[in-house]
Coordinates of C-alpha atoms in Angstrom, one line a residue:
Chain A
X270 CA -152.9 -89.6 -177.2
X271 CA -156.0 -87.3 -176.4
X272 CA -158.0 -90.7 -175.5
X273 CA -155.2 -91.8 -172.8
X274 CA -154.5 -88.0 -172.1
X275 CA -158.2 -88.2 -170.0
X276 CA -157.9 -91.6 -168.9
X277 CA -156.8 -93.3 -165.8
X278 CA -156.4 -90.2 -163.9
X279 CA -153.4 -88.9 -161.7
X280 CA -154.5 -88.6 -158.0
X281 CA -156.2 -85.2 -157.0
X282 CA -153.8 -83.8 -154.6
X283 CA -150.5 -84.1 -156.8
X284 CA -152.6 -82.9 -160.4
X285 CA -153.9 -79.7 -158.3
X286 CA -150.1 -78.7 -157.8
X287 CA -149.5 -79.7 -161.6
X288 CA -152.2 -77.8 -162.8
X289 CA -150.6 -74.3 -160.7
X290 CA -147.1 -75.1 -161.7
X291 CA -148.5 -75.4 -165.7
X292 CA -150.8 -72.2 -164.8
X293 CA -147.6 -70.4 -163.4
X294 CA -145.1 -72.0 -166.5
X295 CA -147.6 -71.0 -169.7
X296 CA -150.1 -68.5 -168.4
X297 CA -148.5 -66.3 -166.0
X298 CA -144.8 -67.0 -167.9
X299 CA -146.2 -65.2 -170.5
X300 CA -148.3 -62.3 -169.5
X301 CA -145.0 -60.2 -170.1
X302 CA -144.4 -60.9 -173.2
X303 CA -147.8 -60.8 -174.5
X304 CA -148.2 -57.6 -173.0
X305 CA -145.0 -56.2 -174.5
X306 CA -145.9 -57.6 -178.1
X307 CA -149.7 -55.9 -177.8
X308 CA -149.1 -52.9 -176.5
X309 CA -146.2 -52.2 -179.4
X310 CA -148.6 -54.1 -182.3
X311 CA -151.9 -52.0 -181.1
X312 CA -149.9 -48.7 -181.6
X313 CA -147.9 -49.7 -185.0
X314 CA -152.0 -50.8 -186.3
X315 CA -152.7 -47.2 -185.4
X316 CA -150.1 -45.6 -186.7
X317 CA -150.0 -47.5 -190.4
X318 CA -153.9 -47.0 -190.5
X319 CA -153.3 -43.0 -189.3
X320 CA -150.8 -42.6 -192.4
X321 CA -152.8 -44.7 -195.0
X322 CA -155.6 -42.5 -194.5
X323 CA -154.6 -38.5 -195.1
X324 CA -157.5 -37.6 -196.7
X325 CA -159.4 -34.8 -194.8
X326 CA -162.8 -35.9 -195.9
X327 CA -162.3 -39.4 -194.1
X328 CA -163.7 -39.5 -190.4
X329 CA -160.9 -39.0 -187.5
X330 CA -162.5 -41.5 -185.7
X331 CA -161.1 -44.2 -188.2
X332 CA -158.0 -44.9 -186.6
X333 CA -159.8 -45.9 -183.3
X334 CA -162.1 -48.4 -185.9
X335 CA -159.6 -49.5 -187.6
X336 CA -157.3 -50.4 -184.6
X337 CA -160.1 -52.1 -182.5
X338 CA -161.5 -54.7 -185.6
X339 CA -157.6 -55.4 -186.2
X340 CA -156.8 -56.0 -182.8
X341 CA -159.7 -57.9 -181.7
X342 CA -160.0 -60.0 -184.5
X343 CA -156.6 -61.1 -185.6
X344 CA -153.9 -59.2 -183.7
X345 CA -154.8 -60.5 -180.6
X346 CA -156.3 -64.0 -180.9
X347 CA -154.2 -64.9 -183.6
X348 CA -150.9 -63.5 -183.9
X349 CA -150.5 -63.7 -180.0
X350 CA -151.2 -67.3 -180.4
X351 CA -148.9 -68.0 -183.2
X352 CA -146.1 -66.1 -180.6
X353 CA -147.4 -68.2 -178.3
X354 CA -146.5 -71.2 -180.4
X355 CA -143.1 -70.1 -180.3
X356 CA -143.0 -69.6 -176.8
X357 CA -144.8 -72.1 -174.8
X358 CA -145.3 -74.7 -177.6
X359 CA -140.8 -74.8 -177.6
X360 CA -141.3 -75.1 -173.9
X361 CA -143.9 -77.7 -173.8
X362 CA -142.0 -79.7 -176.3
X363 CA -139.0 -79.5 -174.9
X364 CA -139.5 -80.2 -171.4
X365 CA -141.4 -83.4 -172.3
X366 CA -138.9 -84.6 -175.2
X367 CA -136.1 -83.9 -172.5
X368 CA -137.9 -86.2 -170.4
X369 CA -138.5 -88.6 -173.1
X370 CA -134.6 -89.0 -174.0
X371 CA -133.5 -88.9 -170.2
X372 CA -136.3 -91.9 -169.6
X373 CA -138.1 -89.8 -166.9
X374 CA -141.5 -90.8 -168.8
X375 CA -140.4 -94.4 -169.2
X376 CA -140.2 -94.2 -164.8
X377 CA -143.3 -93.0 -164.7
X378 CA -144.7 -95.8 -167.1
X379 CA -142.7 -98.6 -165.2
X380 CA -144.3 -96.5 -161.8
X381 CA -147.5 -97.4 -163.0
X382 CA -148.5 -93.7 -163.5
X383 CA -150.3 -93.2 -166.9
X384 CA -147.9 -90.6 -168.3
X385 CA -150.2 -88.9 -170.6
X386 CA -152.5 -87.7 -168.1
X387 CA -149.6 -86.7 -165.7
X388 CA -148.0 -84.8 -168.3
X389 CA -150.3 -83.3 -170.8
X390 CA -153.8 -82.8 -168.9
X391 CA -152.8 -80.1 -166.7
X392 CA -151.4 -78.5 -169.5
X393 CA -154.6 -78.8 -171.5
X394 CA -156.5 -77.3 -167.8
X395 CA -154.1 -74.6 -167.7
X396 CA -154.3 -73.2 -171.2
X397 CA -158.1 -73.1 -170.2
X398 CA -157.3 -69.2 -169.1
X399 CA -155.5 -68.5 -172.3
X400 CA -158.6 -66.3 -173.2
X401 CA -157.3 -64.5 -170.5
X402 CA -154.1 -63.8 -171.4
X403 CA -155.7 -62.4 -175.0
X404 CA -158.6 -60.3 -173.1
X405 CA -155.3 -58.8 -172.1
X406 CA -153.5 -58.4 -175.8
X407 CA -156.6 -57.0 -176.7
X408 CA -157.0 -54.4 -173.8
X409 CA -153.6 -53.5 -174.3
X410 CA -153.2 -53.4 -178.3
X411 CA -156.3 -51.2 -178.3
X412 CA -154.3 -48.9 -175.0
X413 CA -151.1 -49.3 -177.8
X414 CA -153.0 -47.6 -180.7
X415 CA -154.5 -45.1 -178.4
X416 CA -151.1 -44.1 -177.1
X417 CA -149.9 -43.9 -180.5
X418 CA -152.7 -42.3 -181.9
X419 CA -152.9 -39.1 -179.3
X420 CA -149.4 -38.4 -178.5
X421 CA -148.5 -39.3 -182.0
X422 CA -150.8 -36.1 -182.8
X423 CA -152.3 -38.5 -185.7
X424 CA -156.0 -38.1 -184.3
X425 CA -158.2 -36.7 -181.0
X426 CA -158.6 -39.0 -177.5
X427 CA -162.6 -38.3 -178.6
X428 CA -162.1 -39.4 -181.9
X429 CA -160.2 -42.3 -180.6
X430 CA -162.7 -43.6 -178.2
X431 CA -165.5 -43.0 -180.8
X432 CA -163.8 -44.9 -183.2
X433 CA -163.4 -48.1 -180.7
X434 CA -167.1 -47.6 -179.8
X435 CA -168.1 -47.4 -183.1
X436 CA -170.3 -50.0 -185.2
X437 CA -169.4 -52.7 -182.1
X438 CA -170.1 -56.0 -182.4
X439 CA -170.7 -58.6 -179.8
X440 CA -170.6 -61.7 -182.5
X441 CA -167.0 -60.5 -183.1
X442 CA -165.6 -61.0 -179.4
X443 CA -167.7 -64.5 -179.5
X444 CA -165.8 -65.2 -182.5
X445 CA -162.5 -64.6 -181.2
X446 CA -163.0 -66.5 -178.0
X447 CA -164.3 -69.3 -180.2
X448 CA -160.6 -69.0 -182.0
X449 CA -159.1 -68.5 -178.5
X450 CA -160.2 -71.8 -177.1
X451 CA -159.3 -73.9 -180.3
X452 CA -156.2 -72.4 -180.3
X453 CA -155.2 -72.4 -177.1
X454 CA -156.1 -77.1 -177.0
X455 CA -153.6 -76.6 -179.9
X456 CA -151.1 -75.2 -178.2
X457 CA -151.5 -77.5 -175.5
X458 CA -151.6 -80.7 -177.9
X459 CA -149.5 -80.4 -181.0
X460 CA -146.5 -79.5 -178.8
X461 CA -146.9 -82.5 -176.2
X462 CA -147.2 -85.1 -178.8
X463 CA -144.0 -83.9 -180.6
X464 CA -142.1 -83.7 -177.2
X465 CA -143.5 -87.2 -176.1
X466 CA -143.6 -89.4 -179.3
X467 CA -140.0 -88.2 -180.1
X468 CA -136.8 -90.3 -180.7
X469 CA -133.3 -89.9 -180.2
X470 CA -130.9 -87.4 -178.1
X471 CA -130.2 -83.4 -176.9
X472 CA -129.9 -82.5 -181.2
X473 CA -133.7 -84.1 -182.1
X474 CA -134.9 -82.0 -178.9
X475 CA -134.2 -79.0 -180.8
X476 CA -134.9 -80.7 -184.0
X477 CA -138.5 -81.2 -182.1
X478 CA -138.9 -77.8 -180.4
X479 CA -138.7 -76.8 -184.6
X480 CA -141.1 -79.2 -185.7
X481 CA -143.7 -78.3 -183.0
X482 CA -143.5 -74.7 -183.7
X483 CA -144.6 -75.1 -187.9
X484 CA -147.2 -77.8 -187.1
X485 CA -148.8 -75.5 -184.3
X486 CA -148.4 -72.4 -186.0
X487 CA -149.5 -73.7 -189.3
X488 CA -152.5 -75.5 -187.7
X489 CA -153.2 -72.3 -186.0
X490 CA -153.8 -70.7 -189.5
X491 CA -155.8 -73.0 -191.1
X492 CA -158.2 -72.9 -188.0
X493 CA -157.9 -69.5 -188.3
X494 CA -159.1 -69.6 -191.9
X495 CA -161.6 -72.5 -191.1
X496 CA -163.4 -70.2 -188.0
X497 CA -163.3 -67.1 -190.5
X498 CA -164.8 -68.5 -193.0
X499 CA -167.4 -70.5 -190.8
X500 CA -168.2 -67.4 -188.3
X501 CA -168.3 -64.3 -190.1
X502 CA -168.0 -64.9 -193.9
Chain B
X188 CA -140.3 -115.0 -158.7
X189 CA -140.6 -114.1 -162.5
X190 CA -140.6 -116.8 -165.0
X191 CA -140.5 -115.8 -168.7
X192 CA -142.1 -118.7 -171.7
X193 CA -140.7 -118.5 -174.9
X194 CA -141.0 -115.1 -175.8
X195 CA -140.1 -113.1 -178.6
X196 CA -139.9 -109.4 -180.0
X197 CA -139.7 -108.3 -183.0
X198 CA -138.7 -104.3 -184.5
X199 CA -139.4 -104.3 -188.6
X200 CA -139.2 -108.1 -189.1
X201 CA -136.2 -108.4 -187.3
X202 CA -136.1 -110.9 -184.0
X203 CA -134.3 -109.1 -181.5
X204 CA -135.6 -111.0 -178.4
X205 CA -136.0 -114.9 -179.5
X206 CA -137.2 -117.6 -178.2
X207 CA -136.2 -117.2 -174.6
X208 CA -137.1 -118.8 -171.3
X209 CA -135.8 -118.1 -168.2
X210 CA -136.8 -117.9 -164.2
X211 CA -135.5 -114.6 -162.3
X212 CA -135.2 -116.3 -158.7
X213 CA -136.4 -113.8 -155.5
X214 CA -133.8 -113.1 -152.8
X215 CA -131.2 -113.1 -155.9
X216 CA -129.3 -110.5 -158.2
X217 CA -130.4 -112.1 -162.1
X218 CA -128.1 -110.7 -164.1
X219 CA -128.6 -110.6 -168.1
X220 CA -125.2 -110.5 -169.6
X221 CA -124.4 -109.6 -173.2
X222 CA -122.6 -107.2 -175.6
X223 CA -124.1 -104.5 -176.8
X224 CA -127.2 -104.8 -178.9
X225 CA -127.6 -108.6 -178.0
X226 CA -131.1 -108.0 -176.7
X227 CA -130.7 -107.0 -173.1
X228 CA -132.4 -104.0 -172.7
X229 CA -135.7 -105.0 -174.9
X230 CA -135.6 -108.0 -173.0
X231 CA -136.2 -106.1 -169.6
X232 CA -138.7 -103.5 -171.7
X233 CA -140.2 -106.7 -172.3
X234 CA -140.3 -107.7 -168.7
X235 CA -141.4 -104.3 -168.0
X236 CA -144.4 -104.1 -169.9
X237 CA -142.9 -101.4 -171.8
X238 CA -143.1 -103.4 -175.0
X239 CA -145.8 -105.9 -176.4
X240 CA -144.6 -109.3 -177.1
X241 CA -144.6 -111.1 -180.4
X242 CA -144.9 -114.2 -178.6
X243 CA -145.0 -116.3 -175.3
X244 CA -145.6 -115.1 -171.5
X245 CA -144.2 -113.5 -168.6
X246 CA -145.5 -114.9 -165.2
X247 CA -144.7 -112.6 -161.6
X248 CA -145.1 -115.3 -158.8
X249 CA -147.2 -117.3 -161.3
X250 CA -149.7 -114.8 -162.5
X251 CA -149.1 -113.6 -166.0
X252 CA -148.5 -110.2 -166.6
X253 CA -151.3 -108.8 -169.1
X254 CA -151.0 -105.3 -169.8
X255 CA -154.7 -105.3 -170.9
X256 CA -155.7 -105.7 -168.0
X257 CA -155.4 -102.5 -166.3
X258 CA -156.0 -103.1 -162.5
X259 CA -154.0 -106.1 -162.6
X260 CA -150.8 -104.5 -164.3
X261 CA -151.1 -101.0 -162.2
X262 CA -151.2 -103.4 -158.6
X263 CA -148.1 -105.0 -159.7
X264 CA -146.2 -101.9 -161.3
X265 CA -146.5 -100.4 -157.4
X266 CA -144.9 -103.7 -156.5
X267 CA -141.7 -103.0 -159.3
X268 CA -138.6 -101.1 -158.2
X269 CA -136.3 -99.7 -161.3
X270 CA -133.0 -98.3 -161.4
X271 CA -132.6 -96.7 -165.5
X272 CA -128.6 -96.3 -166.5
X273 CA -129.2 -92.3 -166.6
X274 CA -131.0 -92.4 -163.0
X275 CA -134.1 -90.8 -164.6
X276 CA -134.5 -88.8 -161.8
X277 CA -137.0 -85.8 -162.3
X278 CA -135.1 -82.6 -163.2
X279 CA -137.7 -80.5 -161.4
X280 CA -137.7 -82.4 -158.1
X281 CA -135.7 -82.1 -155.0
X282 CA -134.1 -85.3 -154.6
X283 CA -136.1 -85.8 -151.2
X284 CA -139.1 -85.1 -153.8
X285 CA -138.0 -87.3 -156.0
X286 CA -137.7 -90.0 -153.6
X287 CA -141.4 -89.0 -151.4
X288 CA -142.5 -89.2 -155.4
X289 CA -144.6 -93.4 -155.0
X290 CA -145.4 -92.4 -152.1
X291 CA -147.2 -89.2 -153.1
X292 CA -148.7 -91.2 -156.1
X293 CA -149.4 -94.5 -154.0
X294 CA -149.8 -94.4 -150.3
X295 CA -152.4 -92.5 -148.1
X296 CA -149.3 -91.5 -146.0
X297 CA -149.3 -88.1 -144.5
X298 CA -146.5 -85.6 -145.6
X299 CA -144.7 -86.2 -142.0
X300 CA -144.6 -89.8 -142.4
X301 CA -143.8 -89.9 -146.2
X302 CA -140.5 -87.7 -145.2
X303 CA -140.1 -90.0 -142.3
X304 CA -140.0 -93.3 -145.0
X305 CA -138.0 -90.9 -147.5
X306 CA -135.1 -90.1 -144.7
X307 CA -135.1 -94.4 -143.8
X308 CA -134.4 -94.9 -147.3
X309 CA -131.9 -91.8 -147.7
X310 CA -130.2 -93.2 -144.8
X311 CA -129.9 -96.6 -146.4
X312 CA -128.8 -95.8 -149.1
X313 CA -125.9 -93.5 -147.7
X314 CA -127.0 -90.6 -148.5
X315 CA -125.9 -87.2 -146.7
X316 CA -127.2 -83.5 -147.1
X317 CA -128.6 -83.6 -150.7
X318 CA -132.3 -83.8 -149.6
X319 CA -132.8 -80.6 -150.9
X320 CA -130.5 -80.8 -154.0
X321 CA -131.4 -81.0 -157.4
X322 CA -130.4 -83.8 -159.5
X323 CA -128.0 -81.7 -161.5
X324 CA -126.3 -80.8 -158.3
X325 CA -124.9 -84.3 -157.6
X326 CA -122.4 -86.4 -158.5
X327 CA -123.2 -89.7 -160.4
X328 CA -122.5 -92.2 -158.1
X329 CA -125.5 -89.8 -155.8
X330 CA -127.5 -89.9 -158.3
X331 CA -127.5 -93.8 -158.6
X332 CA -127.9 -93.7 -154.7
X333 CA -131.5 -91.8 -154.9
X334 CA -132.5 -93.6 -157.7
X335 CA -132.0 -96.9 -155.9
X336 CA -133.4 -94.7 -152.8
X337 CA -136.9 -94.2 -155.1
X338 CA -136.9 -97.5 -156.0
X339 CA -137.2 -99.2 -152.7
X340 CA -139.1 -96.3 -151.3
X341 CA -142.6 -98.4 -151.5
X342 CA -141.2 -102.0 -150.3
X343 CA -141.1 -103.4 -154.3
X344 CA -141.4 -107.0 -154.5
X345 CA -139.0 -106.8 -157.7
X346 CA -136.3 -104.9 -158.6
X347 CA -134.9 -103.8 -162.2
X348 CA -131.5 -102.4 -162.9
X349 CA -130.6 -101.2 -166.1
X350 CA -126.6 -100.9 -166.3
X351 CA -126.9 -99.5 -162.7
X352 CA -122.9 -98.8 -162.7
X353 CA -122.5 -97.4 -165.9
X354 CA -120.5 -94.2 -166.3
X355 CA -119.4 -94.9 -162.8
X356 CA -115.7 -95.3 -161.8
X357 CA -114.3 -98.6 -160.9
X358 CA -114.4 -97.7 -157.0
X359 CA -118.4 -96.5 -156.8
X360 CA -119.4 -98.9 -159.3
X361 CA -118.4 -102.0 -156.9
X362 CA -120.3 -99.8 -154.1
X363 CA -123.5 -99.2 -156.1
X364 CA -123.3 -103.2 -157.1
X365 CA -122.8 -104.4 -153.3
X366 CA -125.6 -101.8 -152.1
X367 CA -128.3 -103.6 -154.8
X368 CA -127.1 -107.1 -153.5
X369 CA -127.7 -106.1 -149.8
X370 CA -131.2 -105.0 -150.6
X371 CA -131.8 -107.5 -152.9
X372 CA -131.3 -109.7 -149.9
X373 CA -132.2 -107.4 -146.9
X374 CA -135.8 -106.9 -148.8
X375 CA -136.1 -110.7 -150.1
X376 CA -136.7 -109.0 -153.6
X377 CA -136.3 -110.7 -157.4
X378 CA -133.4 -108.4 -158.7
X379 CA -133.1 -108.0 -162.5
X380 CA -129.8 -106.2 -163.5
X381 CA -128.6 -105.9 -167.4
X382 CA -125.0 -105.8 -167.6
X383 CA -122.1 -105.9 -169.6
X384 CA -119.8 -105.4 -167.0
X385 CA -118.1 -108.4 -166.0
X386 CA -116.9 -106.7 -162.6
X387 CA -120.7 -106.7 -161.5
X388 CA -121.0 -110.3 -162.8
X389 CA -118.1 -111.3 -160.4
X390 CA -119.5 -109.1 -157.7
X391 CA -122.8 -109.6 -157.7
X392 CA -123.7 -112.5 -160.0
X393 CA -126.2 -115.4 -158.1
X394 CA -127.7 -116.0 -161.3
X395 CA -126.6 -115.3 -164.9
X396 CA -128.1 -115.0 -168.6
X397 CA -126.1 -115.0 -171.3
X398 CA -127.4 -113.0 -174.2
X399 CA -125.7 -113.3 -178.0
X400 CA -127.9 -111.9 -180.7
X401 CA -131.6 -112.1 -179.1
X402 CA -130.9 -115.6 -177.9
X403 CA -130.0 -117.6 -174.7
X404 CA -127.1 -119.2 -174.8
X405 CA -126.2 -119.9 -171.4
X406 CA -127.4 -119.5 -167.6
X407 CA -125.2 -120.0 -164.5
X408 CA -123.6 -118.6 -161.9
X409 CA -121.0 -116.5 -161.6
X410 CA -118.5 -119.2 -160.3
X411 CA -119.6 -121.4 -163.4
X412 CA -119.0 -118.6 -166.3
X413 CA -115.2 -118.4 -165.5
X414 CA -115.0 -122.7 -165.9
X415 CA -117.2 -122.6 -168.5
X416 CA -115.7 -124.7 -171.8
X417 CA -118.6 -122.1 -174.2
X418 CA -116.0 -120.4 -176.4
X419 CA -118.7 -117.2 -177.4
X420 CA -118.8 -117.1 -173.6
X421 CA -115.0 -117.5 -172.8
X422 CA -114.6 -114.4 -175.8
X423 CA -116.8 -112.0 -173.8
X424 CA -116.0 -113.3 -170.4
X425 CA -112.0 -113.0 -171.2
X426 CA -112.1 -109.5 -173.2
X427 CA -110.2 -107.9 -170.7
X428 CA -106.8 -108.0 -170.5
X429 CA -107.4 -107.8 -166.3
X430 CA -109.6 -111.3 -166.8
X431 CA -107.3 -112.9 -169.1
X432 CA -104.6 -112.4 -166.8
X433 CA -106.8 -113.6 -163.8
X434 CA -107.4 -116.8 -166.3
X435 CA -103.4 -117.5 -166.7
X436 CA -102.6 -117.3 -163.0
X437 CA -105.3 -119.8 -162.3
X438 CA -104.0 -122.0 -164.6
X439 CA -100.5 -122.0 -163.6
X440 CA -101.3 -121.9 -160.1

């Protein structure tokens, strides 16, 4: 599928407009609900780390720690995406398996238009800004658990913003942008070949959408674990 | 002109297309007649290029069709028209989008004159005020009508209909047959039509094939299959009460 996916290429001027109308369906789609999910998961991070840590002798600047290396290296690039699986992987699945059963793809084949590349490469271009869209989760999960932090009267706005500041790591941000881009041709792949490759009616769509959602969130895991274990252990 | 050599498809071990030969003649409706799950639909997959064979060749106007070679089979794809039983008309298109669609893909056409070829074709067709419609905003019998609009849109040199009346009423069906035979004619195409509807047979049917479990078992025309002596033909042909009471008042009269 990936071989054919970037072969025999759709002309120019109609895969630019496929490319914005993926860009606008999975990117932009989704900016609210990522934002939403961040903003609510940053300030629940801060919150559980604030109570966990009563003791007076520990620095108030451990909240904003805690919250940042949470956020930025598995709240954001990880659980996002495993949402996102959810999300755009059901969509992506869907919309092509609806096309499969309603022999839209088989017209494109008998067309002469190499349905792969019509289909799944401007996905795969599209989810090119997903590390984007998790610059974002991470910008606003950290906003999250400073919200929750100051007005939840847990810690200090200084302490906070020391804390984020605090023992910062470039490495880690490569890391998760390393995560980011695996994840995001995951989420771009694992859904289209279980919307094109299926068989059957309106009930195996669904059964589909389901399918697509454990395979992409379970491979988003072990990559997960794989990258971890590669990058920083 | 598309001339089929012995060819053969197989799913698991079992023959569902077998053995069959068979010439599709241009300027005429071929129509490949059969009950269900007799072959007919692989048969045009077959002719399609959607399937490999197990066996034998497919020749358009004497060139055979090799889907290895990929300049060959995407120049003679533009020249192939088809008509699927649901339409397959793309759900996120206007139908005038849906229709400008080969021409966005395969002509150098500007916008103005691919919406000047897409209203000829509309107009063809008879087709009124649903160019900016969604497919799930038309009728059945409309959607047939663009589908047929799409496939003519680029001038095809052959034409594929897959049950093109089914889930049609009696009324539109007979319309949606008549309008293929017109074109067939009107743009000298080879028209391929799978059918079990033996209204379109006497409608439309220059040329018949006769499908029973993978094989050919008979080729005519339409005024041949109703004299025809074959009882596995006479048992599909005469299924209907309607026919079999068409066969009685010929044979008293």
């Amino acid at each position: 599928m990936i071989k054919y996916t970037f072969t025999k290429f759709t002309k120019w001027s109609v895969l630019k407009k496929l490319i914005f109308q993926e860009i606008d369906d999975l990117i932009i789609g989704s900016i609210g609900i990522v934002a939403f999910m961040s903003f609510l998961i940053g300030g629940v991070v801060a919150i559980q780390t604030a109570l966990a840590i009563e003791n007076p002798f520990l620095p108030g600047n451990l909240i904003g720690f805690a919250t940042r290396q949470s956020v930025v290296l598995e709240f954001a690039p990880t659980l996002i995406s495993i949402i996102m699986a959810g999300k755009v992987g059901s969509f992506i699945t869907s919309s092509i398996g609806t096309m499969r059963v309603t022999e839209q793809i088989d017209a494109l084949e008998v067309m002469g238009i190499n349905s792969f590349n019509y289909l799944i490469f401007p996905k795969i271009i599209s989810l090119l800004l997903y590390p984007f869209l998790i610059t974002l989760a991470m910008f606003l999960g950290i906003l999250g658990g400073y919200v929750a932090t100051v007005y939840g009267g847990f810690s200090s706005s200084f302490d906070f913003i020391q804390g984020i500041q605090l023992d910062f790591k470039v490495f880690h941000i490569i890391y998760t942008y390393i995560k980011t881009i695996l994840f995001a041709f995951v989420l771009a792949t694992i859904p289209s070949y279980h919307g094109f490759f299926m068989k059957g009616g309106a009930l195996e769509v669904g059964k589909a959408s389901n399918i697509s959602f454990v395979w992409t969130s379970s491979v988003i895991i072990i990559i997960n674990f794989i990258v971890t274990q590669l990058l920083l252990a | 002109m598309i001339t089929v050599n012995k060819i053969s498809k197989s799913f698991d071990g079992v023959k569902i297309i077998d053995d069959i030969s068979a010439v599709f003649d241009k300027g005429k409706t071929n129509l490949i007649i059969g009950q269900s799950g007799s072959g007919k639909t692989v048969l045009m997959k077959c002719l399609l290029g959607l399937l490999d064979l197990d066996n034998g060749e497919i020749l358009y106007a004497g060139k055979k069709f090799q889907k290895d070679n990929i300049s060959t089979i995407s120049n003679l794809r533009k020249q192939i028209g088809m008509v699927f039983q649901g339409s397959a008309l793309f759900d996120s298109m206007s139908v005038l989008d849906n229709i400008i669609f080969p021409l966005r893909m395969f002509s150098d056409k500007t916008d103005s004159e691919m919406i000047s070829r897409a209203k000829e074709v509309i107009k063809r067709v008879d087709l009124k005020d649903v160019d900016s419609k969604f497919p799930s905003e038309i009728s059945g019998g409309m959607k047939k009508r663009v589908a047929i609009a799409r496939a003519i849109v680029l001038n095809p040199k052959y034409l594929f209909c897959d049950e093109p009346n089914s889930g049609l009423d009696p009324k539109t069906a007979i319309i949606i047959d008549k309008l293929i035979q017109e074109i067939t004619v009107e743009y000298d195409i080879t028209t391929v039509i799978n059918t079990h509807d033996m209204n379109s047979v006497m409608e439309i049917g220059d040329k018949i094939i006769f499908l029973i479990g993978g094989k050919k078992i008979w080729e005519g025309s339409k005024h041949e299959i109703l004299n025809t002596d074959d009882k596995m033909i006479n048992d599909f042909v005469y299924s209907s009460e309607l026919f079999k009471k068409v066969k009685l008042t010929q044979q008293k009269s």
